[in-house]
Structures are given as C-alpha cells and as structure tokens.
Coordinates of C-alpha atoms and ligand atoms in Angstrom, one line a residue:
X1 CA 47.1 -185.5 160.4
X2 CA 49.0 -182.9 158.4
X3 CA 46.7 -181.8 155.6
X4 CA 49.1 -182.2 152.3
X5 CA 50.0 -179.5 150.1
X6 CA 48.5 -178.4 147.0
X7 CA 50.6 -176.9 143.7
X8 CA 49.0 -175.7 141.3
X9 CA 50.8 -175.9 138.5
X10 CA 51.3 -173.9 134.8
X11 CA 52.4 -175.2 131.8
X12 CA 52.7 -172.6 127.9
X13 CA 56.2 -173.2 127.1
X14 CA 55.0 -174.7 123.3
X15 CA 51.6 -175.1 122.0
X16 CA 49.7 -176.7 125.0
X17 CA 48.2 -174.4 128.1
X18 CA 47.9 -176.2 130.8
X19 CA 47.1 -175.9 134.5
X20 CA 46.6 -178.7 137.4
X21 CA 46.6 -179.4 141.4
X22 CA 48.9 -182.3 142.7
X23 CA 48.9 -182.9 146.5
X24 CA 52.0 -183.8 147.9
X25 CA 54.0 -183.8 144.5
X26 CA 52.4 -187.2 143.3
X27 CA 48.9 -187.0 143.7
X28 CA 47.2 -185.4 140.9
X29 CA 43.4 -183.9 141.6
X30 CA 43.5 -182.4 137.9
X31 CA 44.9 -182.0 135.1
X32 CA 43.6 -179.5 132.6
X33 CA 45.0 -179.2 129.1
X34 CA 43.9 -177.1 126.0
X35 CA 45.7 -178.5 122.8
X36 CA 46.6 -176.2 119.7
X37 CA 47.2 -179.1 117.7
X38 CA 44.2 -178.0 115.3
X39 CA 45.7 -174.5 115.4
X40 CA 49.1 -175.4 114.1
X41 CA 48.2 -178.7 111.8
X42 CA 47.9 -176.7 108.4
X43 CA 51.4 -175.7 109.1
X44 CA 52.5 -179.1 110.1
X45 CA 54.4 -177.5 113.2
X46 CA 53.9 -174.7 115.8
X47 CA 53.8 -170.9 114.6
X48 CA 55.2 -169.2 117.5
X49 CA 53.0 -166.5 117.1
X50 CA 50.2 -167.8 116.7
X51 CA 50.8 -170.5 119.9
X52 CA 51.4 -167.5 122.1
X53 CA 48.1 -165.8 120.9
X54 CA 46.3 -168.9 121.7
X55 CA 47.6 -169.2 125.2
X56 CA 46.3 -166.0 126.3
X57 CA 42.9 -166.8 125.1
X58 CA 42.8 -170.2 127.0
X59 CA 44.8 -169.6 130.0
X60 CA 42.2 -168.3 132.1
X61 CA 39.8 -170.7 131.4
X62 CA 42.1 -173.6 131.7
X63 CA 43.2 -172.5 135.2
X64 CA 39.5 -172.3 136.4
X65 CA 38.6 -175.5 134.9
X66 CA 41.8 -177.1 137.0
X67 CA 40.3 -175.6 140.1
X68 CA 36.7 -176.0 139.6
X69 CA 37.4 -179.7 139.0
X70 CA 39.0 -180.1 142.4
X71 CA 37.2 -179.1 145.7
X72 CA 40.1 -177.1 147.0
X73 CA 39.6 -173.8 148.1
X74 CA 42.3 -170.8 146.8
X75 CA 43.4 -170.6 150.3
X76 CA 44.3 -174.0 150.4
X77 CA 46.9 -174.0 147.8
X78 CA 50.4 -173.5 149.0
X79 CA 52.5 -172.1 145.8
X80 CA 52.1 -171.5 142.5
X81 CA 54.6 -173.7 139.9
X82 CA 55.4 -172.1 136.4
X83 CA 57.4 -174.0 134.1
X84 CA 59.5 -170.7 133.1
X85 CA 62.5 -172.2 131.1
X86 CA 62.9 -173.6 128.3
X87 CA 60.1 -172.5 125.4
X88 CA 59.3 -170.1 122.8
X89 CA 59.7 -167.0 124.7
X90 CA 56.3 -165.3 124.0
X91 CA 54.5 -168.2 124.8
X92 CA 56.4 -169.2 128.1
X93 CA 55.5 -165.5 129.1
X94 CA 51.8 -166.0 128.8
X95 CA 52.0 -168.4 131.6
X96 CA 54.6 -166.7 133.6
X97 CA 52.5 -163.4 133.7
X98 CA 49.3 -165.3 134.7
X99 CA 51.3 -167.5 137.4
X100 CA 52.8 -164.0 138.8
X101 CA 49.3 -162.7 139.1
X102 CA 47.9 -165.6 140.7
X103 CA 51.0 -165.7 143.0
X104 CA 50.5 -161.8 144.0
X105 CA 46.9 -162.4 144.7
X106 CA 46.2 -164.6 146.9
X107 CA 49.6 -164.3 148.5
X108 CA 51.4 -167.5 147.6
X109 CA 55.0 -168.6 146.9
X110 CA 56.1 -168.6 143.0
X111 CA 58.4 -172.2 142.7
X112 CA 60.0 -171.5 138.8
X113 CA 60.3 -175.3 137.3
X114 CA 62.5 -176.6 134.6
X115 CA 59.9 -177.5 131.8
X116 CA 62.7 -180.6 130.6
X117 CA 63.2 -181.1 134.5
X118 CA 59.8 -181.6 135.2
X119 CA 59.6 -184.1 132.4
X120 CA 61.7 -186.3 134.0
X121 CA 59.9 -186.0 137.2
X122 CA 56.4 -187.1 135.3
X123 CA 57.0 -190.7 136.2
X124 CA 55.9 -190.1 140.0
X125 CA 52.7 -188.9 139.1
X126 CA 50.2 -190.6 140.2
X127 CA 53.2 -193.5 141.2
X128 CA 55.5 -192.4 144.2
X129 CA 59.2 -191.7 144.2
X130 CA 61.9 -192.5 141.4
X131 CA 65.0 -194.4 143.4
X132 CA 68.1 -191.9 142.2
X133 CA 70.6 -192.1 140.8
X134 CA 68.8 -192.8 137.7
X135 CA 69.5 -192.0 133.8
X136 CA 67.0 -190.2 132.4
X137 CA 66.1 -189.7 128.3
X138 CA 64.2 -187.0 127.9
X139 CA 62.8 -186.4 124.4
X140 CA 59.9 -183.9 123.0
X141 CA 59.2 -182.0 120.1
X142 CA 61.5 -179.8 121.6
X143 CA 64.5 -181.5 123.1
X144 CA 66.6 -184.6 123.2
X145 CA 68.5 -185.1 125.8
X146 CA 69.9 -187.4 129.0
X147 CA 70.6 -186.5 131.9
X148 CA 72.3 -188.5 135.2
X149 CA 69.5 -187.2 138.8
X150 CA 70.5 -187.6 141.8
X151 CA 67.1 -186.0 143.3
X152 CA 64.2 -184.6 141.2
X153 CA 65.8 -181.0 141.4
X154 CA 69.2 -182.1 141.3
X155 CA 70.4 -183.0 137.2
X156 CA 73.8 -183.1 135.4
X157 CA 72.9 -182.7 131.5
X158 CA 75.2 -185.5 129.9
X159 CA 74.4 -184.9 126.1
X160 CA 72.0 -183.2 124.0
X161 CA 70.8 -183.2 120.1
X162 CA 73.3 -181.3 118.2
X163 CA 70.6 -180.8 115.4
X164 CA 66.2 -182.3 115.1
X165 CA 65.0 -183.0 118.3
X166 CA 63.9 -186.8 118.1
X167 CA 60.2 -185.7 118.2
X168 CA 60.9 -182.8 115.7
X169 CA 62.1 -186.0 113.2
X170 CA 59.0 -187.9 113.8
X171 CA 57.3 -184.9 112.5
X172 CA 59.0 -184.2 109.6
X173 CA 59.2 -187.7 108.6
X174 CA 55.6 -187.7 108.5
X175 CA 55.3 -184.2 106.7
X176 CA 57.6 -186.5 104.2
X177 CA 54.8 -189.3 104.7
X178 CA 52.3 -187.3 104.1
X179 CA 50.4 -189.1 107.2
X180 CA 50.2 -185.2 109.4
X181 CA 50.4 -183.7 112.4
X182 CA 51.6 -184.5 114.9
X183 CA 54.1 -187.2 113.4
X184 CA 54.9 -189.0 117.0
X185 CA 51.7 -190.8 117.4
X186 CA 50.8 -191.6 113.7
X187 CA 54.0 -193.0 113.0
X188 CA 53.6 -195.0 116.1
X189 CA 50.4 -196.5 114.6
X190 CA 51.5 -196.9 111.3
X191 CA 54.5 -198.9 112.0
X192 CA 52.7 -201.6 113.2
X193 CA 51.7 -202.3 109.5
X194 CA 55.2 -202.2 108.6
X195 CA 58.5 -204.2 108.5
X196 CA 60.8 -202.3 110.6
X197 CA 64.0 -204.3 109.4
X198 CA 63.4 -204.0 105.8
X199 CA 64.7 -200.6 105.4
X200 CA 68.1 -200.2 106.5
X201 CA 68.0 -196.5 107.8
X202 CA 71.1 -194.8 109.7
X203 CA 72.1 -195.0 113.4
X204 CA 73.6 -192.2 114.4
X205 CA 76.2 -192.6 116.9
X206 CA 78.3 -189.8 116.5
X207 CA 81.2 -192.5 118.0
X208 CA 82.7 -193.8 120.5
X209 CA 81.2 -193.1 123.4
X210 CA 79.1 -189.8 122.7
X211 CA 76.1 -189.3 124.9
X212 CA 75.1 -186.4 121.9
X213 CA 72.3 -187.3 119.5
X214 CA 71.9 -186.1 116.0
X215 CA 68.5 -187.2 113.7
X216 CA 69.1 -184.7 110.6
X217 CA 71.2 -187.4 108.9
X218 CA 68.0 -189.9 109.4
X219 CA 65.9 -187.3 108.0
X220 CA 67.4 -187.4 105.4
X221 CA 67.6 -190.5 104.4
X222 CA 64.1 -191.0 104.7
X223 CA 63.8 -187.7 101.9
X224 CA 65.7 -189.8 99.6
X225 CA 64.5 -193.0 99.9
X226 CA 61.5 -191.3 99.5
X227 CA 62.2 -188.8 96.3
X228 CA 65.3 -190.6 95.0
X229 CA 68.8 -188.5 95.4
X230 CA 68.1 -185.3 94.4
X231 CA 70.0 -184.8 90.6
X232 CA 72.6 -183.6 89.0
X233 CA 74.1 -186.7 90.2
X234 CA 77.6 -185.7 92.2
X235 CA 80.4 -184.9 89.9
X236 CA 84.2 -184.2 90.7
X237 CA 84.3 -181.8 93.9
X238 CA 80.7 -182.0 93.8
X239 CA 78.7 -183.2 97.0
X240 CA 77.7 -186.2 97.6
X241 CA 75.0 -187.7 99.8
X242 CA 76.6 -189.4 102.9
X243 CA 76.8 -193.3 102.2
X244 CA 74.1 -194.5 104.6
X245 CA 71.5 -191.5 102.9
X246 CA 72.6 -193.3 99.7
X247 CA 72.3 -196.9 100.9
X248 CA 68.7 -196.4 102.1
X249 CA 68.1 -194.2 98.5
X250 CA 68.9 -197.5 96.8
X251 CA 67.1 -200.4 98.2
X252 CA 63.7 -201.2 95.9
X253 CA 60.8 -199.0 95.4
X254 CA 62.9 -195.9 96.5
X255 CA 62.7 -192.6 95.1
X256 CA 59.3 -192.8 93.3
X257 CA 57.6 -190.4 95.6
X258 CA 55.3 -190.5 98.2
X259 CA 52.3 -190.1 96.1
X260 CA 53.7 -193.7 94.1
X261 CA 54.0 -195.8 97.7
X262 CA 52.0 -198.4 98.8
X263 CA 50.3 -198.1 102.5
X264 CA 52.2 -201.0 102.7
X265 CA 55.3 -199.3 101.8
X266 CA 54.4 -196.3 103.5
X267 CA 54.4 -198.4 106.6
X268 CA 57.6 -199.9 106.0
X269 CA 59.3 -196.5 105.7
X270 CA 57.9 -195.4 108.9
X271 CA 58.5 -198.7 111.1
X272 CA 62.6 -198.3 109.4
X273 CA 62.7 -194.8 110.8
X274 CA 60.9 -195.6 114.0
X275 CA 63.4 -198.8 114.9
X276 CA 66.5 -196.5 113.8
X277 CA 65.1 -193.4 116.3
X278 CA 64.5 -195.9 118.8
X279 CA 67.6 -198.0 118.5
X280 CA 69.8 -194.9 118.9
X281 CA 67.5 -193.7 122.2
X282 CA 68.2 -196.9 123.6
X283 CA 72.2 -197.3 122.9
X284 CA 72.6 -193.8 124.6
X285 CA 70.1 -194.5 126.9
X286 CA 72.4 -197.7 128.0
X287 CA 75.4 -195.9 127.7
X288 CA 74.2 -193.1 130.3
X289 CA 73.3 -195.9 132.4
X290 CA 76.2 -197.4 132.4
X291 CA 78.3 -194.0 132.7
X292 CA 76.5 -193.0 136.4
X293 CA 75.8 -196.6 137.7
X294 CA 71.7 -195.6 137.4
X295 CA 69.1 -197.8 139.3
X296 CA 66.7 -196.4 137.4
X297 CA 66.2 -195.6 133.8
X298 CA 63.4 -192.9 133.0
X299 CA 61.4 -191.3 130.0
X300 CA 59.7 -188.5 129.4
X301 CA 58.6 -186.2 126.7
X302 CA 56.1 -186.5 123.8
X303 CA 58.2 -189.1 122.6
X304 CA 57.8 -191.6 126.1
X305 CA 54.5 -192.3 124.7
X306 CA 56.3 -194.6 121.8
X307 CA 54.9 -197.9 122.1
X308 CA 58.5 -199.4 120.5
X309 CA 60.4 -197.1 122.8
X310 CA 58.2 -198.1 125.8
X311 CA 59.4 -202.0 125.0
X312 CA 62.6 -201.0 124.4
X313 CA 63.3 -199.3 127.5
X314 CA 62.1 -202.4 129.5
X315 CA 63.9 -204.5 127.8
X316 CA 67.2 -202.5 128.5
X317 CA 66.0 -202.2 132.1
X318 CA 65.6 -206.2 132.4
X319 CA 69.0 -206.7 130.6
X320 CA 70.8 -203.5 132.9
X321 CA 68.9 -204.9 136.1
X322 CA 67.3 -201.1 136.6
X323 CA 64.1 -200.4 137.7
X324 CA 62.3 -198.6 135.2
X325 CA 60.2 -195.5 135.3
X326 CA 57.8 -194.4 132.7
X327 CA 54.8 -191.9 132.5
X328 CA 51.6 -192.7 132.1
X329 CA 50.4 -191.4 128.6
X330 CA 48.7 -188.2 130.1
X331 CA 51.9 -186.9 131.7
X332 CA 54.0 -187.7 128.5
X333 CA 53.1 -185.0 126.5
X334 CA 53.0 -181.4 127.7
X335 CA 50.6 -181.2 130.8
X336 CA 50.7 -178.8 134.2
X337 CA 51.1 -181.6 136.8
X338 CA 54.2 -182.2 136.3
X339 CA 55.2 -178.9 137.3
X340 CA 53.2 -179.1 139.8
X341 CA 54.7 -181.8 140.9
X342 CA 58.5 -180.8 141.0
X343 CA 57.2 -177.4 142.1
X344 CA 56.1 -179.3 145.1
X345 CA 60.2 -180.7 145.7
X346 CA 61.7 -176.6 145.2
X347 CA 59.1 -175.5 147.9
X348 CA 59.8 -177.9 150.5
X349 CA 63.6 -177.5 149.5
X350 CA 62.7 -173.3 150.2
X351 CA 63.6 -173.0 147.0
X352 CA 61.0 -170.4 145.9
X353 CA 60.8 -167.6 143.3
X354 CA 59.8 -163.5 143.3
X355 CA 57.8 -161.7 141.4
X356 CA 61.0 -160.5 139.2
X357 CA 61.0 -163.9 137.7
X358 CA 62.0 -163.9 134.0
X359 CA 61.4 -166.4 131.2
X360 CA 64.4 -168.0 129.1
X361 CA 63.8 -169.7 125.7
X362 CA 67.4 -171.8 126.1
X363 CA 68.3 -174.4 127.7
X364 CA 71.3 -173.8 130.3
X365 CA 73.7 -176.2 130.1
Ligands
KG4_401 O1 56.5 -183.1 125.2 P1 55.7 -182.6 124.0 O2 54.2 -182.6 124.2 O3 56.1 -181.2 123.6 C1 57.4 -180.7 123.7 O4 57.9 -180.3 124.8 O5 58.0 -180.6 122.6 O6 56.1 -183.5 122.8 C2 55.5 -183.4 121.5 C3 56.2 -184.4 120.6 C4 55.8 -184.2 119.1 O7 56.9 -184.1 118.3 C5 55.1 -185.6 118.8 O8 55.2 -186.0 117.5 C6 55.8 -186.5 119.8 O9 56.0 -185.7 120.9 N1 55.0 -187.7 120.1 C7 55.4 -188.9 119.8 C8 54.3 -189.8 120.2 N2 53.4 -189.0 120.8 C9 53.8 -187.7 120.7 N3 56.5 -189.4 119.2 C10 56.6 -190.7 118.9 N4 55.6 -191.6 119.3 C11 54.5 -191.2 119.9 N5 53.6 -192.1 120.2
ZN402 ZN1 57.7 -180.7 126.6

C-alpha cells in the first residue's frame, strides 16, 4: 500500500492563523486555528495592522501545535500549501514567509492556493469528492461571489459583490444592532426569536439575469428603519432615500433607535435582514445553477455556517435535483485544511510554487 500524502497547510489572509495536515486532500489529522476575534471586537471589525501583528506572534506556535497533534514525522510531509491570494497584504505575508521557510527547510514543494478557491473545496473535507460541474456561492467577511468548477483547481468567476461582502453586512447590521462581533453567528441566533416576514427589507437583484450581488442598499435600510430617515427631509433636487430604504423606514416602530427596541424587535429586524441576505444568495445561487447545468451546488465561507442559508440551499438543491455540498461548521470559517486540501489537487497536478512566490491582496478576475 502507497502511504498517502500529507499537506500541511497555512492559512493568515484575515484575522485567523491557522495551520493543519490532511492526508490525501480529504482526510484531515489536524486542524489548528488561533482566532483574533477578541483582538478586533472593540473595533467591531479587523485592524489590518493589528491582525498582521498578531499572526506573527501565533504562527509558530499554531504550526507546532498542528504537527504535534498528528504523529507525522517532518519528513513525511510532501508539500507545504499557503493560501497566498486574496487578503490584507501584511497579513497574507506572515504566512507566506513562514510557509517559504518551512518549504526551504526541510526541502519540500511550496503549492500557492486560492484562499476563495479553497473555500469552495472545504466540502470534501473530511467527505470525499464534489461531482463537477457544480455552482458554487462562496461568501465570507471578505468576498461574495459564485463561481461555475469544473475540478477543484479549475473555476470560472461568474459574479461578484459590487459593494459589502454578504458577511461584511451581517456585521454591520449587528454594529447597527448593537448585538457585536462577529455579526454572522449572533444574527444567526437571534433571528430565531424573530419574524422574518414582518419587515419587508430589499432584494437586491441588480436585474435581469445578473449573477453580481450588492448588500449596501440592505444596509441601509436596516440604518433607517433603525434611526428613522436621516432629516432635513428631501426637498426639490435634494436626495432622496431609494424607495425600498424608505418602505422598510416606514413600517411601525421604525426609526426610534436601537436603544428604544424591544429584544423582540431587535429580533425581528435581524431575521428581516437575514431572509432578505439569504433570499438574494439563493436566487443567484439558482440562477448560476441554472446558467452551467451544475450537479452540484456548494457553500463556503463564514457565511456557509447560516443555519437559514444551510436550509435554503437544500431546499434549492431538492427543487434543482443537485446534489448538495456543504462544509462542516469547522471548515466554514477560515481554517488551514482547506488549503491543505486543494494544495493536495495542485501537487499531484505538478502544479507547484518557488521560493519567489508573492502575495496579492486582490482577487483576479
Ligand atoms: O470565511 P471567514 O472566516 O473570513 C473571511 O474570509 O472573511 O468569514 C467570516 C464571516 C464574518 O463576517 C462572520 O460574521 C460570518 O462569516 N459568519 C456568519 C456566520 N458565522 C460566521 N454569517 C452568517 N451566519 C453565521 N452563522
Ligand atoms: Zn475566508
């Protein structure tokens, strides 16, 4: 028997360091993760500065935890994978520089991962192969987007967020909430409480058949529902809130502030803008689907780990006939294994990396 090979995998494009071993792309051994949620909450986002300070205080611990908690010797490992695109540059370069080093030392292949790509690859962990084609929603703190994959490496972008990334709302929203950081999974519990059709908040479709999203407008109309329209109220030439901002400003109990609202309320607000984030994930999500003929529909991102997006999505699977992929709540958020993981697919493709490698903060279209 072939013994399989191990990745080990780093993750510092945003505020987690990570590092973990997968065997034979799927099978994870660890999966080590030091959070700077505590770092950043005061802020009620991540300071660049201070995330990329942070990762070089934890990323040599974080890699020696991942390998102390497997028995695999160095020598055993067949590459190193660094998620090396897209990030805030100074923090993906903490990572980079320590996956170089480990690379150089003990004499390794470097496999440079897509950190978006490898979110849509999270679903095999632990799980097996995705079927391809499949349509795959990908949405973080960071990014929104879908793409149509054909393999694990191989993925066309088909529309992105032309403003908020769909994780970046859920935090905002519950800045305006006043229910902390990070929004995703508060707002998630929340809503539970709530009535998510009371509130009619906006869809935005950006038309026809537009596979771009947009959540600033949604924003928005949270703000005002929650503070009221800001005054003077619009005069000749003057502007004027967008009619579905102004619809959701109107309906009762808006615009006394935050401090004035019912938990009751409260959840209502949230479980509104949760069904209108979700609804619009799931009408481009179907539309992408439909577009490249998918079998499969996949999440990933912070965002997977929405219990109303989770139902949704298997719903639109059973209605679509797709299979449907979704990562387990451990490889939804940031993590190292999934790097791992796709780093496996680039180094059996000979797909590997030298020492030159450099970061980039954008995402190439
Ligand atoms: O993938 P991730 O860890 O980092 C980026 O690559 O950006 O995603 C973090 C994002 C945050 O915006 C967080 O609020 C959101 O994922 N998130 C959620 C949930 N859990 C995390 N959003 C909605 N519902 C959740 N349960
Ligand atoms: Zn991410």
């Amino acid at each position: 028997m072939t013994e399989p090979a191990y990745i080990l995998g780093i993750e510092s494009s945003c505020d987690e360091t990570a590092c973990g071993i997968v065997a034979d792309g799927t099978d994870v051994l660890s999966n080590c993760v030091a959070s700077q949620i505590e770092l950043h909450r005061r802020f009620g986002g991540v300071v660049p500065e201070l995330a990329s300070r942070a990762h070089i205080e934890a990323i040599n611990n974080i890699v020696a935890s991942a390998m102390e908690q497997t028995a695999i010797a160095p020598e055993k490992i067949s590459a190193v994978a660094i998620a090396n695109e897209p990030g805030l540059i100074g923090s993906l370069l903490i990572g980079l520089m320590a996956a170089k080093t480990i690379a150089w030392i003990w004499d390794v292949p470097l496999v440079a991962v897509n950190h978006v790509y490898a979110h849509a690859y999270a679903a095999a962990l632990d799980a097996g192969p995705i079927d391809y084609p499949a349509a795959a929603l990908i949405c973080s703190g960071g990014h929104t987007a879908l793409y149509r994959c054909d393999s694990p490496m191989d993925m066309t972008l088909l529309g992105g967020t032309i403003d908020d990334a769909a994780g970046e709302a859920f935090d905002k929203v519950a800045k305006i909430l006043q229910l902390g950081y990070p929004g995703g999974p508060v707002i998630d519990r929340v809503s539970r409480d709530g009535d998510p059709k009371l509130i009619d908040f906006p869809r935005s479709l950006l038309g026809g058949g537009s596979l771009d999203f947009s959540f600033s407008g949604l924003k928005t109309a949270v703000l005002y529902h929650v503070n009221g329209v800001p005054g003077p109220r619009p005069t000749r030439g003057g502007r004027k809130p967008g009619p579905s901002a102004r619809r959701a400003s109107m309906q009762s109990n808006a615009g006394r502030g935050i401090e004035n609202f019912t938990p009751r309320e409260v959840a209502d607000v949230a479980a509104g803008f949760q069904a209108a984030v979700v609804d619009t994930l799931r009408i481009k999500l179907r539309r992408a689907a439909e577009k490249t003929g998918a079998k499969t529909l996949v999440i990933g991102g912070g965002v997977a780990a929405n219990s109303a997006l989770r139902k949704a999505v298997t719903e639109l699977g059973d209605k679509l006939g797709c299979e449907v992929r979704m990562p387990e709540m451990a490889y939804c958020v940031d993590n190292a294994v999934m790097t791992a993981g796709l780093g496996y697919h680039y180094l059996q493709a000979g797909k590997t990396a030298d020492l030159n490698l450099a970061a980039c903060p954008t995402v190439r279209r």
